[in-house]
Amino acid sequence: MRSRQDLVEQFSSFLPFEGDRPQPWVSEPRLRRNMERACQGQPEATGANLWALYWHKQWHEHWPRQGPPQEQKPGQKPGRTPGQHQGLKESSSPTRTVPPALATIAQQHLAAYAQESCYWAAYKTHQQFRHTNQPGLALGLADLFQMAIAQIDKILRGFNPQAGTDFITYAGMTFKSLIRETLRQQRITDICSDWSLLRKLSRKRLATALAAKGLDPDTCNRYLLAWECFKLCYVPQQASATRALTKPDAATWEAIANQYNRDRLSQLDLQAPSIRPDQLEPWLLTCAAAARAYLYPAQVSANTSLGEPEDGNEYLDRFSSDDHPPLEALIQLEEQRDRTQQRQALLTEIQQILGHLDTETQQLLTFYYRDNLTQQDMAQRLGVKQYTVSRRLTKIRTQLLEVLAQWASATLSPGQHPESPDSLHTGLNPDLLKTLQTEMDAWLVSHYGNQPPKPNP
Amino acid sequence: MLPSFATATDLLLDLDPTAQERWFRANQTLGTPASRWRGYLNEMALETVLPWLRAIQPEPVRPGFGSPGWSAVALRSLWEGCTGTPLQVGSRRWLLLPGEEIDGDELRIPQEWVDLPGYQVEVVLLVQIDPDEHWLRILGYATHAQIKATDYDPRDRSYSLTADAYGPDLTPLWLSPTLQPYAPLPRPTALPSLNPREAEALIERLAAPHLLNPRLEVPWERWAALWCEGEWRQRWAARRWTGSEAQGSNPWGVLSRLGSPIAWLQEGVSAIAQGSGWELMPSVAGVRSVGPRPGMQSGVQRSLRIAGQDYLLQLQPVEATPQTWRFCLRPVIPGELIPPGTLLRLLTEDFQAFEGNEDRAETPVHELFIDVTLEPGEGVIWGIEPEPEDYTPEILGF
């Protein structure tokens, strides 16, 4: 895979695969034109991260805030579906509206920009699994890549432009986690029987999956109630047999139906009829099927996901207007972020702390940030108990976060303090702390990522 | 094992399959399929996370709120109603929230832990459990404020916490106090209180065995008023627990089964038993009267207050006699005597007496003791006259 250097190319081209081999970059014409025009309008903006901030702000301002479809109250129409797991291919329901054009195109620019970091995340994960002979891991590099890029929304939602982390660094870290997490969920889902899987879903996941299948709200609510009653009545009979549950027996079906018929009066719309026990099985099997389908989203085909040509012209016209924020504001933001003296002092302080650590702790941090080992693996390699690893990692990461947090606390604008009626002894806002933590982790990833790897013992 | 898919930031803790069986069994007496499984998940979370918390940070950690912590009965009565295990971590109130959900899209927190006076928690520790692959994963934490900002669902009276809304990394909780993400708790809405007659009627109504989800049977205020009052909640729970007929018909209802002192001597006293006051006996040789006798292995003990005096109830294996244990009651202060009329008694799980099951002080004595030989799995109930303060009968299962 050739690394892209040209700004326009970075924000408008995508990486196709032939089998597991990356092919030459493919330019998306509308994105290319859009980026060219944007660059012409702001010739002094030459940094890729600056443009990433720009497009992120676009996306943030115009993307609907509600996220995946909410559960519908009886009688309501389904709401909008910002394409989360479906990439940008809309589902077939005609009542769903398309996300605003401005947000979509901004998202696509960022998806293009993130292609390389996504590729490397998929590549590294694939390399690691090739050596471990995981049974049933039939996924190739291209599959992992698709799995990650399909979740670009999570990257966009989690990225905080005010943090000191570059977009591409943040994306790289998050893609890796996303891949692992999705693989884990898929693996468990594949092993579980339908009845077991039903017990391992969150309500939100099931509601989203049913809506994605196109069921109307009233039906969704009935199925959800049946599912709640199922969970109430049917549990594993052994401490470790949660994955191979068989179908409930007749007595249990009856109990579930009874509970459903009791609860529907208070929980469902007024027309909801009572059910017989034999109606439950198909409902619940539909739920399980929906949950499985949801975990394997339609492939995102970036080239064709921008909508109809007429919409394309509309995008370009809109971008020539004065709607979007001036780039200078973003330039200022980036400069402010990078050059504050305090930030320099901060990094120096952190480097000093790291320099004074004993060898074993340095080793731990390298294992953690460069090799992504689990605590159990680290404990094994160092010949200590997991508790010891936990304690040491916690201690050093707390120490480092403390430095960052003290700095943030001293330089906070009033708007970032948590609101509280009697604001005595309030700490820092947990979201701010999350951002600082990410920044710290990103910095340590790059610091330790350059250490030469040691051979496996 | 899962670790090959886990990222480094995954906090994975191992579960011991043998212990899982014990925890599963201990919760089989709870009233419904859902509450049995719920009790199992919560006890698993408690017994796994509490030692880990103690290992990685300096603050004392106890099950339940306040000091000395809540008994096993108190904790299990919570789980009879809804999920969540309270912890006192230093001066802070935490909640362990276990779940089996694999998608992480949403975690649901019962309103009891957010809005009720005396039960509001400052931090919820989100925990995912896989009983089949024997691991527990700490997903992150959420503050009370973050939870209050989420959607409340009146259908099941819980707050729905989505993946964006909580922090995946616990490090902020260990920062110095001015930086930690805590904020003062909002004042909870006061509840209308129940008088004893109303409480009794409500307990009667909600004890009905056909109710699979008693928590949602009555309006929130009435449920909350009952649930908040520890003694009422425990009485209600005990009415729903299933045990032998002898257990069901005695005035305390079905008793809570604590774990096995055999296991405690090998692995440390379980968290749920610690809440009931059990601890390992100090093993310092040569200390008079409160240490282990020479020639005996160390044992377990708990403090009791009886008629204004402080005592220790000690339990030790009798060396050279397999499966034999000595229950011993002695005053804490060396040299003090037990007043005449005091009685130490053991009963079987079915409240049956047996030969040699009592030791009474006819004159003032230094100690009362009973030696008993037990089969594996056999349970024993201990009792004392006069009744100790805050006494709740419990079964020690060997």
mmCIF file with all atom_site columns, C-alpha atoms in Angstrom, chain A residues 70-73 129 132 134 137 154 157 176-177 180-181 183-185 187-189 191 197 199-206 208 221 228 231-244 255 259 262 266-267 294-295 367-368 372-378 386-387 390-391 394 397-399 401-402 405-406 409 418-420 422 424-431 433-434 437 441, chain B residues 1-14 17 20-21 24 28 32-34 36-38 40 44 48 51-52 54-57 92 100-108 128-135 137 139 141 143 146 151 153 155-156 160 162-172 174-185 187 210-213 216-217:
data_model
loop_
_atom_site.group_PDB
_atom_site.id
_atom_site.type_symbol
_atom_site.label_atom_id
_atom_site.label_alt_id
_atom_site.label_comp_id
_atom_site.label_asym_id
_atom_site.label_entity_id
_atom_site.label_seq_id
_atom_site.pdbx_PDB_ins_code
_atom_site.Cartn_x
_atom_site.Cartn_y
_atom_site.Cartn_z
_atom_site.occupancy
_atom_site.B_iso_or_equiv
_atom_site.pdbx_formal_charge
_atom_site.auth_seq_id
_atom_site.auth_comp_id
_atom_site.auth_asym_id
_atom_site.auth_atom_id
_atom_site.pdbx_PDB_model_num
ATOM 1   C CA . GLN A 1 70  ? -34.440 4.902   19.663 1.00 0.00 ? 70  GLN A CA 1
ATOM 2   C CA . GLU A 1 71  ? -37.104 2.582   20.905 1.00 0.00 ? 71  GLU A CA 1
ATOM 3   C CA . GLN A 1 72  ? -40.403 3.896   19.725 1.00 0.00 ? 72  GLN A CA 1
ATOM 4   C CA . LYS A 1 73  ? -43.251 4.636   22.030 1.00 0.00 ? 73  LYS A CA 1
ATOM 5   C CA . PHE A 1 129 ? -3.908  -13.738 15.003 1.00 0.00 ? 129 PHE A CA 1
ATOM 6   C CA . THR A 1 132 ? -2.142  -17.923 17.473 1.00 0.00 ? 132 THR A CA 1
ATOM 7   C CA . GLN A 1 134 ? -7.469  -19.283 16.618 1.00 0.00 ? 134 GLN A CA 1
ATOM 8   C CA . LEU A 1 137 ? -10.910 -17.253 12.636 1.00 0.00 ? 137 LEU A CA 1
ATOM 9   C CA . LYS A 1 154 ? -17.653 5.596   16.602 1.00 0.00 ? 154 LYS A CA 1
ATOM 10  C CA . ARG A 1 157 ? -18.270 10.359  18.050 1.00 0.00 ? 157 ARG A CA 1
ATOM 11  C CA . LYS A 1 176 ? -7.613  -1.529  16.904 1.00 0.00 ? 176 LYS A CA 1
ATOM 12  C CA . SER A 1 177 ? -9.930  -1.643  19.884 1.00 0.00 ? 177 SER A CA 1
ATOM 13  C CA . ARG A 1 180 ? -10.881 -6.660  18.750 1.00 0.00 ? 180 ARG A CA 1
ATOM 14  C CA . GLU A 1 181 ? -14.169 -5.846  20.357 1.00 0.00 ? 181 GLU A CA 1
ATOM 15  C CA . LEU A 1 183 ? -14.281 -9.993  16.847 1.00 0.00 ? 183 LEU A CA 1
ATOM 16  C CA . ARG A 1 184 ? -14.953 -10.868 20.443 1.00 0.00 ? 184 ARG A CA 1
ATOM 17  C CA . GLN A 1 185 ? -18.652 -10.206 20.074 1.00 0.00 ? 185 GLN A CA 1
ATOM 18  C CA . ARG A 1 187 ? -17.029 -15.101 18.306 1.00 0.00 ? 187 ARG A CA 1
ATOM 19  C CA . ILE A 1 188 ? -19.316 -15.370 21.310 1.00 0.00 ? 188 ILE A CA 1
ATOM 20  C CA . THR A 1 189 ? -22.378 -14.817 19.134 1.00 0.00 ? 189 THR A CA 1
ATOM 21  C CA . ILE A 1 191 ? -20.782 -20.058 19.668 1.00 0.00 ? 191 ILE A CA 1
ATOM 22  C CA . LEU A 1 197 ? -27.672 -15.328 22.782 1.00 0.00 ? 197 LEU A CA 1
ATOM 23  C CA . ARG A 1 199 ? -29.835 -13.711 27.382 1.00 0.00 ? 199 ARG A CA 1
ATOM 24  C CA . LYS A 1 200 ? -26.644 -11.897 26.455 1.00 0.00 ? 200 LYS A CA 1
ATOM 25  C CA . LEU A 1 201 ? -28.106 -8.901  24.669 1.00 0.00 ? 201 LEU A CA 1
ATOM 26  C CA . SER A 1 202 ? -28.717 -5.466  26.021 1.00 0.00 ? 202 SER A CA 1
ATOM 27  C CA . ARG A 1 203 ? -32.218 -4.120  25.525 1.00 0.00 ? 203 ARG A CA 1
ATOM 28  C CA . LYS A 1 204 ? -30.888 -1.324  23.402 1.00 0.00 ? 204 LYS A CA 1
ATOM 29  C CA . ARG A 1 205 ? -29.031 -3.693  21.129 1.00 0.00 ? 205 ARG A CA 1
ATOM 30  C CA . LEU A 1 206 ? -32.101 -5.835  20.600 1.00 0.00 ? 206 LEU A CA 1
ATOM 31  C CA . THR A 1 208 ? -31.879 -1.442  17.464 1.00 0.00 ? 208 THR A CA 1
ATOM 32  C CA . ASN A 1 221 ? -42.366 -3.454  21.686 1.00 0.00 ? 221 ASN A CA 1
ATOM 33  C CA . GLU A 1 228 ? -38.065 -9.501  29.001 1.00 0.00 ? 228 GLU A CA 1
ATOM 34  C CA . LYS A 1 231 ? -35.293 -13.590 30.675 1.00 0.00 ? 231 LYS A CA 1
ATOM 35  C CA . LEU A 1 232 ? -37.387 -13.495 33.806 1.00 0.00 ? 232 LEU A CA 1
ATOM 36  C CA . CYS A 1 233 ? -38.445 -17.123 33.529 1.00 0.00 ? 233 CYS A CA 1
ATOM 37  C CA . TYR A 1 234 ? -35.609 -18.963 31.864 1.00 0.00 ? 234 TYR A CA 1
ATOM 38  C CA . VAL A 1 235 ? -32.131 -19.036 33.388 1.00 0.00 ? 235 VAL A CA 1
ATOM 39  C CA . PRO A 1 236 ? -29.212 -21.446 33.158 1.00 0.00 ? 236 PRO A CA 1
ATOM 40  C CA . GLN A 1 237 ? -29.370 -24.317 35.606 1.00 0.00 ? 237 GLN A CA 1
ATOM 41  C CA . GLN A 1 238 ? -25.634 -24.560 36.051 1.00 0.00 ? 238 GLN A CA 1
ATOM 42  C CA . ALA A 1 239 ? -22.859 -22.201 36.984 1.00 0.00 ? 239 ALA A CA 1
ATOM 43  C CA . SER A 1 240 ? -21.047 -22.451 33.638 1.00 0.00 ? 240 SER A CA 1
ATOM 44  C CA . ALA A 1 241 ? -23.532 -23.544 31.040 1.00 0.00 ? 241 ALA A CA 1
ATOM 45  C CA . THR A 1 242 ? -24.693 -20.239 29.679 1.00 0.00 ? 242 THR A CA 1
ATOM 46  C CA . ARG A 1 243 ? -23.791 -20.690 26.024 1.00 0.00 ? 243 ARG A CA 1
ATOM 47  C CA . ALA A 1 244 ? -25.562 -23.879 25.095 1.00 0.00 ? 244 ALA A CA 1
ATOM 48  C CA . ALA A 1 255 ? -44.839 -19.159 32.504 1.00 0.00 ? 255 ALA A CA 1
ATOM 49  C CA . GLN A 1 259 ? -46.073 -13.083 32.562 1.00 0.00 ? 259 GLN A CA 1
ATOM 50  C CA . ARG A 1 262 ? -49.981 -9.830  32.842 1.00 0.00 ? 262 ARG A CA 1
ATOM 51  C CA . SER A 1 266 ? -49.207 -1.864  31.735 1.00 0.00 ? 266 SER A CA 1
ATOM 52  C CA . GLN A 1 267 ? -46.358 -2.004  29.251 1.00 0.00 ? 267 GLN A CA 1
ATOM 53  C CA . TYR A 1 294 ? -26.956 -6.790  13.206 1.00 0.00 ? 294 TYR A CA 1
ATOM 54  C CA . LEU A 1 295 ? -23.492 -7.917  14.123 1.00 0.00 ? 295 LEU A CA 1
ATOM 55  C CA . PHE A 1 367 ? 4.192   -4.345  27.068 1.00 0.00 ? 367 PHE A CA 1
ATOM 56  C CA . TYR A 1 368 ? 1.075   -2.284  27.544 1.00 0.00 ? 368 TYR A CA 1
ATOM 57  C CA . ASN A 1 372 ? -0.965  -4.433  23.800 1.00 0.00 ? 372 ASN A CA 1
ATOM 58  C CA . LEU A 1 373 ? -0.497  -7.411  26.094 1.00 0.00 ? 373 LEU A CA 1
ATOM 59  C CA . THR A 1 374 ? -3.166  -8.342  28.586 1.00 0.00 ? 374 THR A CA 1
ATOM 60  C CA . GLN A 1 375 ? -2.400  -8.117  32.277 1.00 0.00 ? 375 GLN A CA 1
ATOM 61  C CA . GLN A 1 376 ? -2.315  -11.888 32.483 1.00 0.00 ? 376 GLN A CA 1
ATOM 62  C CA . ASP A 1 377 ? 0.295   -12.100 29.736 1.00 0.00 ? 377 ASP A CA 1
ATOM 63  C CA . MET A 1 378 ? 2.383   -9.398  31.360 1.00 0.00 ? 378 MET A CA 1
ATOM 64  C CA . GLN A 1 386 ? -1.706  -10.335 38.015 1.00 0.00 ? 386 GLN A CA 1
ATOM 65  C CA . TYR A 1 387 ? -2.539  -8.198  41.045 1.00 0.00 ? 387 TYR A CA 1
ATOM 66  C CA . SER A 1 390 ? -2.546  -4.283  38.041 1.00 0.00 ? 390 SER A CA 1
ATOM 67  C CA . ARG A 1 391 ? -1.198  -2.356  40.965 1.00 0.00 ? 391 ARG A CA 1
ATOM 68  C CA . THR A 1 394 ? -2.533  1.665   38.005 1.00 0.00 ? 394 THR A CA 1
ATOM 69  C CA . ARG A 1 397 ? -0.896  5.670   34.972 1.00 0.00 ? 397 ARG A CA 1
ATOM 70  C CA . THR A 1 398 ? -2.497  7.470   37.888 1.00 0.00 ? 398 THR A CA 1
ATOM 71  C CA . GLN A 1 399 ? 0.685   9.409   38.465 1.00 0.00 ? 399 GLN A CA 1
ATOM 72  C CA . LEU A 1 401 ? -2.855  11.345  34.639 1.00 0.00 ? 401 LEU A CA 1
ATOM 73  C CA . GLU A 1 402 ? -2.464  13.360  37.821 1.00 0.00 ? 402 GLU A CA 1
ATOM 74  C CA . ALA A 1 405 ? -5.223  16.683  35.345 1.00 0.00 ? 405 ALA A CA 1
ATOM 75  C CA . GLN A 1 406 ? -3.447  19.217  37.565 1.00 0.00 ? 406 GLN A CA 1
ATOM 76  C CA . SER A 1 409 ? -7.427  22.108  36.368 1.00 0.00 ? 409 SER A CA 1
ATOM 77  C CA . PRO A 1 418 ? -18.861 20.667  36.365 1.00 0.00 ? 418 PRO A CA 1
ATOM 78  C CA . GLU A 1 419 ? -22.068 22.365  37.319 1.00 0.00 ? 419 GLU A CA 1
ATOM 79  C CA . SER A 1 420 ? -23.167 21.940  40.843 1.00 0.00 ? 420 SER A CA 1
ATOM 80  C CA . ASP A 1 422 ? -23.033 23.858  46.120 1.00 0.00 ? 422 ASP A CA 1
ATOM 81  C CA . LEU A 1 424 ? -17.552 22.914  47.072 1.00 0.00 ? 424 LEU A CA 1
ATOM 82  C CA . HIS A 1 425 ? -15.174 20.018  46.655 1.00 0.00 ? 425 HIS A CA 1
ATOM 83  C CA . THR A 1 426 ? -16.220 19.057  43.189 1.00 0.00 ? 426 THR A CA 1
ATOM 84  C CA . GLY A 1 427 ? -13.659 17.321  41.114 1.00 0.00 ? 427 GLY A CA 1
ATOM 85  C CA . LEU A 1 428 ? -13.066 17.432  37.420 1.00 0.00 ? 428 LEU A CA 1
ATOM 86  C CA . ASN A 1 429 ? -15.698 16.624  34.875 1.00 0.00 ? 429 ASN A CA 1
ATOM 87  C CA . PRO A 1 430 ? -15.521 12.911  34.007 1.00 0.00 ? 430 PRO A CA 1
ATOM 88  C CA . ASP A 1 431 ? -15.684 13.645  30.280 1.00 0.00 ? 431 ASP A CA 1
ATOM 89  C CA . LEU A 1 433 ? -10.857 13.249  32.420 1.00 0.00 ? 433 LEU A CA 1
ATOM 90  C CA . LYS A 1 434 ? -11.755 10.789  29.649 1.00 0.00 ? 434 LYS A CA 1
ATOM 91  C CA . GLN A 1 437 ? -6.780  9.915   29.557 1.00 0.00 ? 437 GLN A CA 1
ATOM 92  C CA . ASP A 1 441 ? -2.547  7.041   26.214 1.00 0.00 ? 441 ASP A CA 1
ATOM 93  C CA . MET B 2 1   ? -9.667  -18.310 27.083 1.00 0.00 ? 1   MET B CA 1
ATOM 94  C CA . LEU B 2 2   ? -10.512 -14.954 25.698 1.00 0.00 ? 2   LEU B CA 1
ATOM 95  C CA . PRO B 2 3   ? -7.354  -12.910 26.228 1.00 0.00 ? 3   PRO B CA 1
ATOM 96  C CA . SER B 2 4   ? -6.148  -13.199 22.647 1.00 0.00 ? 4   SER B CA 1
ATOM 97  C CA . PHE B 2 5   ? -8.944  -10.900 21.638 1.00 0.00 ? 5   PHE B CA 1
ATOM 98  C CA . ALA B 2 6   ? -8.742  -8.612  24.593 1.00 0.00 ? 6   ALA B CA 1
ATOM 99  C CA . THR B 2 7   ? -7.065  -5.258  24.294 1.00 0.00 ? 7   THR B CA 1
ATOM 100 C CA . ALA B 2 8   ? -4.495  -4.217  26.831 1.00 0.00 ? 8   ALA B CA 1
ATOM 101 C CA . THR B 2 9   ? -6.906  -1.829  28.420 1.00 0.00 ? 9   THR B CA 1
ATOM 102 C CA . ASP B 2 10  ? -9.191  -4.745  29.184 1.00 0.00 ? 10  ASP B CA 1
ATOM 103 C CA . LEU B 2 11  ? -9.195  -5.432  32.864 1.00 0.00 ? 11  LEU B CA 1
ATOM 104 C CA . LEU B 2 12  ? -9.761  -9.156  32.934 1.00 0.00 ? 12  LEU B CA 1
ATOM 105 C CA . LEU B 2 13  ? -9.947  -11.027 36.194 1.00 0.00 ? 13  LEU B CA 1
ATOM 106 C CA . ASP B 2 14  ? -10.080 -14.793 36.392 1.00 0.00 ? 14  ASP B CA 1
ATOM 107 C CA . PRO B 2 17  ? -14.661 -22.560 38.496 1.00 0.00 ? 17  PRO B CA 1
ATOM 108 C CA . GLN B 2 20  ? -18.336 -20.410 40.839 1.00 0.00 ? 20  GLN B CA 1
ATOM 109 C CA . GLU B 2 21  ? -20.071 -23.634 41.810 1.00 0.00 ? 21  GLU B CA 1
ATOM 110 C CA . PHE B 2 24  ? -24.111 -20.649 42.294 1.00 0.00 ? 24  PHE B CA 1
ATOM 111 C CA . GLN B 2 28  ? -30.165 -21.304 44.691 1.00 0.00 ? 28  GLN B CA 1
ATOM 112 C CA . THR B 2 32  ? -37.237 -16.807 41.470 1.00 0.00 ? 32  THR B CA 1
ATOM 113 C CA . PRO B 2 33  ? -35.158 -18.019 38.517 1.00 0.00 ? 33  PRO B CA 1
ATOM 114 C CA . ALA B 2 34  ? -34.223 -14.439 37.765 1.00 0.00 ? 34  ALA B CA 1
ATOM 115 C CA . ARG B 2 36  ? -31.181 -16.770 41.698 1.00 0.00 ? 36  ARG B CA 1
ATOM 116 C CA . TRP B 2 37  ? -29.181 -15.961 38.617 1.00 0.00 ? 37  TRP B CA 1
ATOM 117 C CA . ARG B 2 38  ? -28.941 -12.332 39.659 1.00 0.00 ? 38  ARG B CA 1
ATOM 118 C CA . TYR B 2 40  ? -25.083 -15.573 41.446 1.00 0.00 ? 40  TYR B CA 1
ATOM 119 C CA . MET B 2 44  ? -19.389 -13.541 41.636 1.00 0.00 ? 44  MET B CA 1
ATOM 120 C CA . THR B 2 48  ? -13.787 -11.205 42.465 1.00 0.00 ? 48  THR B CA 1
ATOM 121 C CA . PRO B 2 51  ? -10.008 -8.483  46.570 1.00 0.00 ? 51  PRO B CA 1
ATOM 122 C CA . TRP B 2 52  ? -8.745  -6.831  43.391 1.00 0.00 ? 52  TRP B CA 1
ATOM 123 C CA . ARG B 2 54  ? -8.054  -4.009  47.893 1.00 0.00 ? 54  ARG B CA 1
ATOM 124 C CA . ALA B 2 55  ? -4.915  -5.020  46.041 1.00 0.00 ? 55  ALA B CA 1
ATOM 125 C CA . ILE B 2 56  ? -4.634  -2.025  43.771 1.00 0.00 ? 56  ILE B CA 1
ATOM 126 C CA . GLN B 2 57  ? -5.568  0.901   45.957 1.00 0.00 ? 57  GLN B CA 1
ATOM 127 C CA . ARG B 2 92  ? -17.157 6.761   48.884 1.00 0.00 ? 92  ARG B CA 1
ATOM 128 C CA . GLU B 2 100 ? -23.639 -10.744 30.884 1.00 0.00 ? 100 GLU B CA 1
ATOM 129 C CA . GLU B 2 101 ? -24.446 -8.568  27.896 1.00 0.00 ? 101 GLU B CA 1
ATOM 130 C CA . ILE B 2 102 ? -21.813 -8.927  25.229 1.00 0.00 ? 102 ILE B CA 1
ATOM 131 C CA . ASP B 2 103 ? -22.627 -5.891  23.149 1.00 0.00 ? 103 ASP B CA 1
ATOM 132 C CA . GLY B 2 104 ? -21.862 -3.091  25.592 1.00 0.00 ? 104 GLY B CA 1
ATOM 133 C CA . ASP B 2 105 ? -24.437 -0.836  23.903 1.00 0.00 ? 105 ASP B CA 1
ATOM 134 C CA . GLU B 2 106 ? -26.232 -0.181  27.134 1.00 0.00 ? 106 GLU B CA 1
ATOM 135 C CA . LEU B 2 107 ? -26.073 -0.859  30.852 1.00 0.00 ? 107 LEU B CA 1
ATOM 136 C CA . ARG B 2 108 ? -29.178 -0.496  32.949 1.00 0.00 ? 108 ARG B CA 1
ATOM 137 C CA . GLN B 2 128 ? -19.084 -7.902  32.451 1.00 0.00 ? 128 GLN B CA 1
ATOM 138 C CA . ILE B 2 129 ? -19.040 -11.580 33.347 1.00 0.00 ? 129 ILE B CA 1
ATOM 139 C CA . ASP B 2 130 ? -18.596 -14.678 31.232 1.00 0.00 ? 130 ASP B CA 1
ATOM 140 C CA . PRO B 2 131 ? -19.350 -17.646 33.485 1.00 0.00 ? 131 PRO B CA 1
ATOM 141 C CA . ASP B 2 132 ? -18.481 -20.176 30.777 1.00 0.00 ? 132 ASP B CA 1
ATOM 142 C CA . GLU B 2 133 ? -15.034 -18.905 30.007 1.00 0.00 ? 133 GLU B CA 1
ATOM 143 C CA . HIS B 2 134 ? -14.423 -17.962 33.622 1.00 0.00 ? 134 HIS B CA 1
ATOM 144 C CA . TRP B 2 135 ? -13.559 -14.316 33.310 1.00 0.00 ? 135 TRP B CA 1
ATOM 145 C CA . ARG B 2 137 ? -14.101 -7.779  32.793 1.00 0.00 ? 137 ARG B CA 1
ATOM 146 C CA . LEU B 2 139 ? -15.792 -2.161  31.545 1.00 0.00 ? 139 LEU B CA 1
ATOM 147 C CA . TYR B 2 141 ? -17.203 3.491   35.615 1.00 0.00 ? 141 TYR B CA 1
ATOM 148 C CA . THR B 2 143 ? -20.604 8.825   38.148 1.00 0.00 ? 143 THR B CA 1
ATOM 149 C CA . GLN B 2 146 ? -23.470 10.865  34.339 1.00 0.00 ? 146 GLN B CA 1
ATOM 150 C CA . ASP B 2 151 ? -32.589 8.374   29.881 1.00 0.00 ? 151 ASP B CA 1
ATOM 151 C CA . ASP B 2 153 ? -37.175 4.296   31.637 1.00 0.00 ? 153 ASP B CA 1
ATOM 152 C CA . ARG B 2 155 ? -41.170 0.735   32.495 1.00 0.00 ? 155 ARG B CA 1
ATOM 153 C CA . ASP B 2 156 ? -38.490 -0.986  34.489 1.00 0.00 ? 156 ASP B CA 1
ATOM 154 C CA . SER B 2 160 ? -30.054 3.444   30.552 1.00 0.00 ? 160 SER B CA 1
ATOM 155 C CA . THR B 2 162 ? -24.981 3.999   26.797 1.00 0.00 ? 162 THR B CA 1
ATOM 156 C CA . ALA B 2 163 ? -21.433 3.263   25.738 1.00 0.00 ? 163 ALA B CA 1
ATOM 157 C CA . ASP B 2 164 ? -20.563 6.920   25.104 1.00 0.00 ? 164 ASP B CA 1
ATOM 158 C CA . ALA B 2 165 ? -21.751 7.981   28.495 1.00 0.00 ? 165 ALA B CA 1
ATOM 159 C CA . TYR B 2 166 ? -19.285 6.240   30.738 1.00 0.00 ? 166 TYR B CA 1
ATOM 160 C CA . GLY B 2 167 ? -15.533 6.227   31.112 1.00 0.00 ? 167 GLY B CA 1
ATOM 161 C CA . PRO B 2 168 ? -13.738 3.016   30.070 1.00 0.00 ? 168 PRO B CA 1
ATOM 162 C CA . ASP B 2 169 ? -10.698 3.728   32.178 1.00 0.00 ? 169 ASP B CA 1
ATOM 163 C CA . LEU B 2 170 ? -10.772 3.713   35.986 1.00 0.00 ? 170 LEU B CA 1
ATOM 164 C CA . THR B 2 171 ? -7.663  5.809   36.468 1.00 0.00 ? 171 THR B CA 1
ATOM 165 C CA . PRO B 2 172 ? -9.593  9.031   37.224 1.00 0.00 ? 172 PRO B CA 1
ATOM 166 C CA . TRP B 2 174 ? -7.473  7.083   41.827 1.00 0.00 ? 174 TRP B CA 1
ATOM 167 C CA . LEU B 2 175 ? -6.495  10.723  41.377 1.00 0.00 ? 175 LEU B CA 1
ATOM 168 C CA . SER B 2 176 ? -6.046  13.042  44.341 1.00 0.00 ? 176 SER B CA 1
ATOM 169 C CA . PRO B 2 177 ? -9.363  14.134  45.848 1.00 0.00 ? 177 PRO B CA 1
ATOM 170 C CA . THR B 2 178 ? -9.624  17.543  44.227 1.00 0.00 ? 178 THR B CA 1
ATOM 171 C CA . LEU B 2 179 ? -9.271  15.995  40.785 1.00 0.00 ? 179 LEU B CA 1
ATOM 172 C CA . GLN B 2 180 ? -11.438 12.893  41.136 1.00 0.00 ? 180 GLN B CA 1
ATOM 173 C CA . PRO B 2 181 ? -14.636 13.014  39.095 1.00 0.00 ? 181 PRO B CA 1
ATOM 174 C CA . TYR B 2 182 ? -16.982 13.063  42.080 1.00 0.00 ? 182 TYR B CA 1
ATOM 175 C CA . ALA B 2 183 ? -19.595 15.724  42.599 1.00 0.00 ? 183 ALA B CA 1
ATOM 176 C CA . PRO B 2 184 ? -21.904 16.100  45.591 1.00 0.00 ? 184 PRO B CA 1
ATOM 177 C CA . LEU B 2 185 ? -24.970 13.896  45.322 1.00 0.00 ? 185 LEU B CA 1
ATOM 178 C CA . ARG B 2 187 ? -30.647 15.522  47.594 1.00 0.00 ? 187 ARG B CA 1
ATOM 179 C CA . HIS B 2 210 ? -46.220 -16.356 41.801 1.00 0.00 ? 210 HIS B CA 1
ATOM 180 C CA . LEU B 2 211 ? -44.805 -12.844 41.497 1.00 0.00 ? 211 LEU B CA 1
ATOM 181 C CA . LEU B 2 212 ? -41.791 -13.142 39.272 1.00 0.00 ? 212 LEU B CA 1
ATOM 182 C CA . ASN B 2 213 ? -40.943 -9.472  39.409 1.00 0.00 ? 213 ASN B CA 1
ATOM 183 C CA . LEU B 2 216 ? -42.749 -3.670  39.605 1.00 0.00 ? 216 LEU B CA 1
ATOM 184 C CA . GLU B 2 217 ? -45.944 -4.875  41.314 1.00 0.00 ? 217 GLU B CA 1
#
